Amino acid sequence: MSMKVQTRQVDGVTILDLSGRITLGEGSVTIRDAVRDVLAKGSNKILLNLADVNYIDSSGIGELVSAFTTVKNAGGELKLLNLTKKVHDLLQITKLYTVFDVKDDEASAISSFTK
Amino acid sequence: MADSTTSRVSFTLDSSLDSVNKVELTAEQAAQRAGFDEDTATHVAMAVREAAVNAVLHGNAYSPNKHITASFETTSDALVIRVADQGPGLDPDSIPDPLAPENILRGSGRGIFLIKAFMDEVHFRQLHPGTELTLIKHRKPAQPGN
C-alpha cells in the first residue's frame, strides 16, 4: 500500500520514479517531501514518472497540483510522464489533464524542458 | 422483487486511515460481488474511499472519541453504501466547484466531486451530529431468462 520514490538525473532534469499509491497520509507526504528535497538541492526541472502509480485519490491529486504550483512558483517546471489509464482518466475528469504537461516518452519529455 | 435486499453488512470503525482503507476494500469487494465490471468496481471503491476520508478527516477530525459507520447493501437493483460520521455536519452546497477556473489549482476540494462523478446517486443527510452520505450504483437489469 505504501509509496516509494527513486530519484535520478538526466540532462539536468530530475526524474522521480514513483510507485504505489498516492493517497491521503503516507503517499501524499512522500511526494511532497520528495519534491521539496529536489528544490532544496537546487534543481527545479522535475519529471514525475507515474508509470508504476496505479492509484491516486483526491488527496493525491491535490498533492500533484501543489507540487506543480510549488515548482512553478520556484521558477521551475514540473511535468508528468507515463500515466496509467486510471490516473489519466482521473486527471481528465478533474480537468487537470490540460493543466499538467503530460508526456508519454521519457527522451522527448527530457528535451521538452526549457534549456 | 424490486429492491429486495440480497445482502447487507455494516461496520462501526474508529476515525483512522486504517478504517478508510477497510471501507474502500469492502466497497470494492461488494461491487465485484454485485457483478460490476473491474473499472466500475474501482470507481465505486474510489467514491467510497472519498466518503470515508471526508468522514474521518473533515467530519470526525481523527477524534478518538468519534466513530464512522459504513453499511453495504446489495439489492436486486443497486449497490447502496452509506458512510456516516459524528462531525459538525456538512453543507454540500457550500463546496466550491473544483472545475471552476479559480479553483482548478486548489490543493483540495475534489472529494465530493469525484463521488458524484463515479456514483449514480449521492444523497446527504444531517444526523445531528454528523453527516450520512448514501452512495448508490444501479445494477444493470437482468437479461430475460436469467
Short mmCIF file of C-alpha atoms in Angstrom, two decimals:
data_model
loop_
_atom_site.label_atom_id
_atom_site.label_comp_id
_atom_site.label_asym_id
_atom_site.label_seq_id
_atom_site.Cartn_x
_atom_site.Cartn_y
_atom_site.Cartn_z
CA MET A 1 0.00 0.00 0.00
CA SER A 2 2.94 2.34 0.60
CA MET A 3 4.56 4.58 -1.95
CA LYS A 4 8.21 4.63 -2.99
CA VAL A 5 10.29 7.26 -4.75
CA GLN A 6 13.56 6.81 -6.61
CA THR A 7 15.42 9.86 -7.88
CA ARG A 8 17.71 10.13 -10.87
CA GLN A 9 19.19 12.89 -13.04
CA VAL A 10 19.09 13.02 -16.84
CA ASP A 11 20.42 16.04 -18.74
CA GLY A 12 19.69 18.47 -15.91
CA VAL A 13 16.21 17.12 -15.25
CA THR A 14 15.40 15.35 -12.00
CA ILE A 15 13.21 12.33 -12.59
CA LEU A 16 11.21 10.97 -9.68
CA ASP A 17 10.17 7.38 -10.35
CA LEU A 18 7.09 6.90 -8.18
CA SER A 19 5.50 3.56 -7.41
CA GLY A 20 2.50 2.57 -5.33
CA ARG A 21 -0.49 4.62 -4.26
CA ILE A 22 -0.60 8.40 -3.87
CA THR A 23 -3.27 8.75 -1.22
CA LEU A 24 -4.07 10.66 1.96
CA GLY A 25 -1.35 10.03 4.50
CA GLU A 26 1.93 8.42 3.63
CA GLY A 27 1.72 8.64 -0.16
CA SER A 28 0.91 12.31 -0.22
CA VAL A 29 3.59 13.18 2.34
CA THR A 30 6.20 11.17 0.44
CA ILE A 31 5.66 13.04 -2.82
CA ARG A 32 5.58 16.41 -1.02
CA ASP A 33 8.87 15.70 0.74
CA ALA A 34 10.50 14.38 -2.42
CA VAL A 35 9.66 17.50 -4.46
CA ARG A 36 10.76 19.83 -1.66
CA ASP A 37 14.03 17.90 -1.38
CA VAL A 38 14.72 18.29 -5.11
CA LEU A 39 14.03 22.03 -4.97
CA ALA A 40 16.21 22.40 -1.87
CA LYS A 41 19.08 20.82 -3.78
CA GLY A 42 18.80 23.47 -6.47
CA SER A 43 17.01 21.61 -9.24
CA ASN A 44 13.70 22.97 -10.49
CA LYS A 45 13.16 20.83 -13.58
CA ILE A 46 11.19 17.87 -12.31
CA LEU A 47 9.63 14.97 -14.17
CA LEU A 48 7.27 12.75 -12.20
CA ASN A 49 7.26 9.26 -13.69
CA LEU A 50 3.89 7.77 -12.74
CA ALA A 51 4.23 4.52 -14.71
CA ASP A 52 4.01 2.44 -11.53
CA VAL A 53 1.37 4.56 -9.80
CA ASN A 54 -1.88 2.68 -10.24
CA TYR A 55 -3.99 4.60 -7.78
CA ILE A 56 -4.47 8.22 -6.76
CA ASP A 57 -7.22 9.62 -4.53
CA SER A 58 -8.35 13.23 -4.27
CA SER A 59 -5.61 13.95 -1.71
CA GLY A 60 -3.04 12.55 -4.13
CA ILE A 61 -4.42 14.72 -6.93
CA GLY A 62 -4.15 17.67 -4.57
CA GLU A 63 -0.51 16.82 -3.89
CA LEU A 64 0.26 16.71 -7.61
CA VAL A 65 -1.35 20.12 -8.02
CA SER A 66 0.52 21.51 -5.01
CA ALA A 67 3.79 20.13 -6.36
CA PHE A 68 3.06 21.73 -9.73
CA THR A 69 2.38 25.15 -8.24
CA THR A 70 5.29 24.92 -5.79
CA VAL A 71 7.76 24.18 -8.58
CA LYS A 72 6.22 26.83 -10.84
CA ASN A 73 6.44 29.43 -8.06
CA ALA A 74 10.11 28.49 -7.69
CA GLY A 75 10.62 29.38 -11.35
CA GLY A 76 10.79 25.78 -12.47
CA GLU A 77 8.81 23.23 -14.42
CA LEU A 78 7.09 20.05 -13.27
CA LYS A 79 5.83 17.58 -15.86
CA LEU A 80 4.18 14.18 -15.72
CA LEU A 81 5.34 11.04 -17.52
CA ASN A 82 3.71 7.69 -18.30
CA LEU A 83 0.24 8.00 -16.82
CA THR A 84 -1.65 4.78 -16.23
CA LYS A 85 -5.18 4.69 -17.60
CA LYS A 86 -6.70 5.17 -14.15
CA VAL A 87 -4.59 8.24 -13.42
CA HIS A 88 -5.14 9.61 -16.92
CA ASP A 89 -8.91 9.26 -16.51
CA LEU A 90 -8.84 10.98 -13.12
CA LEU A 91 -6.91 13.95 -14.49
CA GLN A 92 -9.37 14.22 -17.36
CA ILE A 93 -12.40 14.11 -15.06
CA THR A 94 -10.90 16.84 -12.88
CA LYS A 95 -9.86 18.90 -15.94
CA LEU A 96 -6.24 18.80 -14.78
CA TYR A 97 -5.04 16.97 -17.86
CA THR A 98 -4.77 20.28 -19.66
CA VAL A 99 -3.07 21.97 -16.71
CA PHE A 100 -0.22 19.48 -16.47
CA ASP A 101 2.27 18.96 -19.27
CA VAL A 102 1.85 15.20 -19.74
CA LYS A 103 4.39 13.14 -21.68
CA ASP A 104 4.46 9.53 -22.86
CA ASP A 105 8.13 9.24 -23.79
CA GLU A 106 11.00 9.95 -21.42
CA ALA A 107 13.51 11.19 -24.00
CA SER A 108 11.12 13.69 -25.55
CA ALA A 109 9.95 14.70 -22.07
CA ILE A 110 13.55 15.48 -21.07
CA SER A 111 14.14 17.53 -24.21
CA SER A 112 10.92 19.50 -23.69
CA PHE A 113 12.22 21.25 -20.57
CA THR A 114 13.46 24.79 -21.01
CA LYS A 115 17.22 24.79 -21.51
CA MET B 1 -38.56 -8.49 -6.30
CA ALA B 2 -37.56 -4.87 -6.87
CA ASP B 3 -35.25 -3.56 -4.15
CA SER B 4 -35.29 -6.83 -2.20
CA THR B 5 -32.12 -6.96 -0.16
CA THR B 6 -29.82 -9.81 -1.03
CA SER B 7 -27.02 -8.95 1.38
CA ARG B 8 -26.20 -6.35 3.98
CA VAL B 9 -23.16 -5.73 6.17
CA SER B 10 -22.26 -2.80 8.38
CA PHE B 11 -19.24 -1.67 10.39
CA THR B 12 -18.52 0.81 13.13
CA LEU B 13 -14.91 1.93 12.89
CA ASP B 14 -12.56 4.35 14.57
CA SER B 15 -11.53 7.60 12.88
CA SER B 16 -8.32 6.42 11.23
CA LEU B 17 -6.74 5.86 7.84
CA ASP B 18 -6.89 2.11 8.51
CA SER B 19 -10.67 2.46 8.65
CA VAL B 20 -10.65 4.32 5.34
CA ASN B 21 -8.67 1.50 3.74
CA LYS B 22 -11.02 -1.13 5.18
CA VAL B 23 -14.13 0.66 3.92
CA GLU B 24 -12.55 1.08 0.48
CA LEU B 25 -11.63 -2.61 0.25
CA THR B 26 -15.06 -3.71 1.41
CA ALA B 27 -16.69 -1.47 -1.20
CA GLU B 28 -14.59 -2.94 -3.99
CA GLN B 29 -15.43 -6.48 -2.92
CA ALA B 30 -19.13 -5.64 -2.62
CA ALA B 31 -19.11 -4.11 -6.10
CA GLN B 32 -17.40 -7.18 -7.55
CA ARG B 33 -19.89 -9.50 -5.86
CA ALA B 34 -22.73 -7.35 -7.22
CA GLY B 35 -21.46 -8.10 -10.71
CA PHE B 36 -19.96 -4.76 -11.68
CA ASP B 37 -17.02 -4.85 -14.09
CA GLU B 38 -13.49 -4.09 -12.90
CA ASP B 39 -13.49 -0.41 -13.85
CA THR B 40 -16.87 0.21 -12.22
CA ALA B 41 -15.85 -1.64 -9.07
CA THR B 42 -12.71 0.50 -8.90
CA HIS B 43 -14.76 3.67 -9.32
CA VAL B 44 -17.23 2.62 -6.61
CA ALA B 45 -14.31 1.88 -4.28
CA MET B 46 -12.75 5.27 -5.05
CA ALA B 47 -16.03 7.08 -4.34
CA VAL B 48 -16.48 5.24 -1.07
CA ARG B 49 -12.87 5.95 -0.11
CA GLU B 50 -13.52 9.66 -0.65
CA ALA B 51 -16.64 9.47 1.51
CA ALA B 52 -14.69 7.69 4.25
CA VAL B 53 -11.84 10.21 4.05
CA ASN B 54 -14.35 13.03 4.43
CA ALA B 55 -15.91 11.29 7.43
CA VAL B 56 -12.61 10.60 9.18
CA LEU B 57 -10.74 13.78 8.26
CA HIS B 58 -13.31 16.54 7.82
CA GLY B 59 -16.17 15.08 9.86
CA ASN B 60 -14.57 13.49 12.89
CA ALA B 61 -11.18 15.23 12.57
CA TYR B 62 -9.43 11.98 13.58
CA SER B 63 -11.08 12.21 17.03
CA PRO B 64 -10.53 9.02 19.07
CA ASN B 65 -13.92 9.67 20.67
CA LYS B 66 -15.83 9.61 17.39
CA HIS B 67 -16.58 6.76 15.03
CA ILE B 68 -17.63 6.29 11.46
CA THR B 69 -20.20 3.78 10.33
CA ALA B 70 -20.34 2.16 6.92
CA SER B 71 -23.02 -0.15 5.55
CA PHE B 72 -23.10 -2.07 2.30
CA GLU B 73 -26.42 -3.28 0.95
CA THR B 74 -26.91 -5.15 -2.28
CA THR B 75 -30.40 -5.30 -3.68
CA SER B 76 -31.68 -6.67 -6.96
CA ASP B 77 -31.49 -3.14 -8.34
CA ALA B 78 -28.45 -1.50 -6.82
CA LEU B 79 -25.47 -1.41 -4.53
CA VAL B 80 -26.26 1.04 -1.73
CA ILE B 81 -23.43 2.23 0.52
CA ARG B 82 -23.88 4.55 3.47
CA VAL B 83 -21.00 6.29 5.27
CA ALA B 84 -21.69 8.39 8.35
CA ASP B 85 -19.60 10.45 10.76
CA GLN B 86 -20.22 12.24 14.05
CA GLY B 87 -18.85 15.60 12.99
CA PRO B 88 -20.35 19.08 12.89
CA GLY B 89 -22.27 18.49 9.67
CA LEU B 90 -21.65 19.27 6.04
CA ASP B 91 -23.47 21.59 3.68
CA PRO B 92 -22.79 20.09 0.25
CA ASP B 93 -23.92 23.29 -1.44
CA SER B 94 -21.10 25.20 0.26
CA ILE B 95 -18.37 23.23 -1.51
CA PRO B 96 -16.76 25.23 -4.33
CA ASP B 97 -16.86 23.77 -7.84
CA PRO B 98 -13.38 22.24 -8.33
CA LEU B 99 -13.69 22.64 -12.12
CA ALA B 100 -14.14 26.42 -11.94
CA PRO B 101 -11.06 28.20 -13.32
CA GLU B 102 -10.41 29.93 -10.00
CA ASN B 103 -10.41 26.57 -8.19
CA ILE B 104 -8.68 24.32 -10.67
CA LEU B 105 -5.27 24.66 -8.97
CA ARG B 106 -6.54 24.27 -5.42
CA GLY B 107 -4.80 21.56 -3.43
CA SER B 108 -8.05 20.14 -2.05
CA GLY B 109 -11.82 20.08 -2.54
CA ARG B 110 -12.26 17.33 -5.14
CA GLY B 111 -13.63 14.52 -2.95
CA ILE B 112 -17.36 15.19 -3.27
CA PHE B 113 -16.91 15.92 -6.97
CA LEU B 114 -15.32 12.51 -7.54
CA ILE B 115 -18.04 10.78 -5.50
CA LYS B 116 -20.71 12.35 -7.72
CA ALA B 117 -18.72 11.53 -10.86
CA PHE B 118 -18.43 7.84 -10.03
CA MET B 119 -21.83 7.06 -8.46
CA ASP B 120 -25.31 7.17 -9.98
CA GLU B 121 -26.92 8.81 -6.96
CA VAL B 122 -25.48 10.66 -3.96
CA HIS B 123 -27.63 11.80 -1.04
CA PHE B 124 -26.66 13.80 2.04
CA ARG B 125 -28.48 13.55 5.37
CA GLN B 126 -27.76 15.52 8.53
CA LEU B 127 -27.68 13.37 11.65
CA HIS B 128 -27.31 15.92 14.49
CA PRO B 129 -24.47 15.44 14.97
CA GLY B 130 -22.87 14.15 11.85
CA THR B 131 -23.45 13.61 8.17
CA GLU B 132 -24.53 10.50 6.32
CA LEU B 133 -23.75 10.02 2.67
CA THR B 134 -25.73 7.46 0.70
CA LEU B 135 -23.98 6.33 -2.46
CA ILE B 136 -25.95 4.30 -5.00
CA LYS B 137 -24.76 2.42 -8.05
CA HIS B 138 -27.51 0.86 -10.14
CA ARG B 139 -27.12 -2.69 -11.33
CA LYS B 140 -27.90 -3.43 -14.95
CA PRO B 141 -31.30 -5.07 -15.43
CA ALA B 142 -31.08 -8.83 -15.59
CA GLN B 143 -31.41 -10.35 -19.03
CA PRO B 144 -34.68 -12.20 -19.69
CA GLY B 145 -34.37 -15.79 -18.63
CA ASN B 146 -31.57 -15.07 -16.10
#
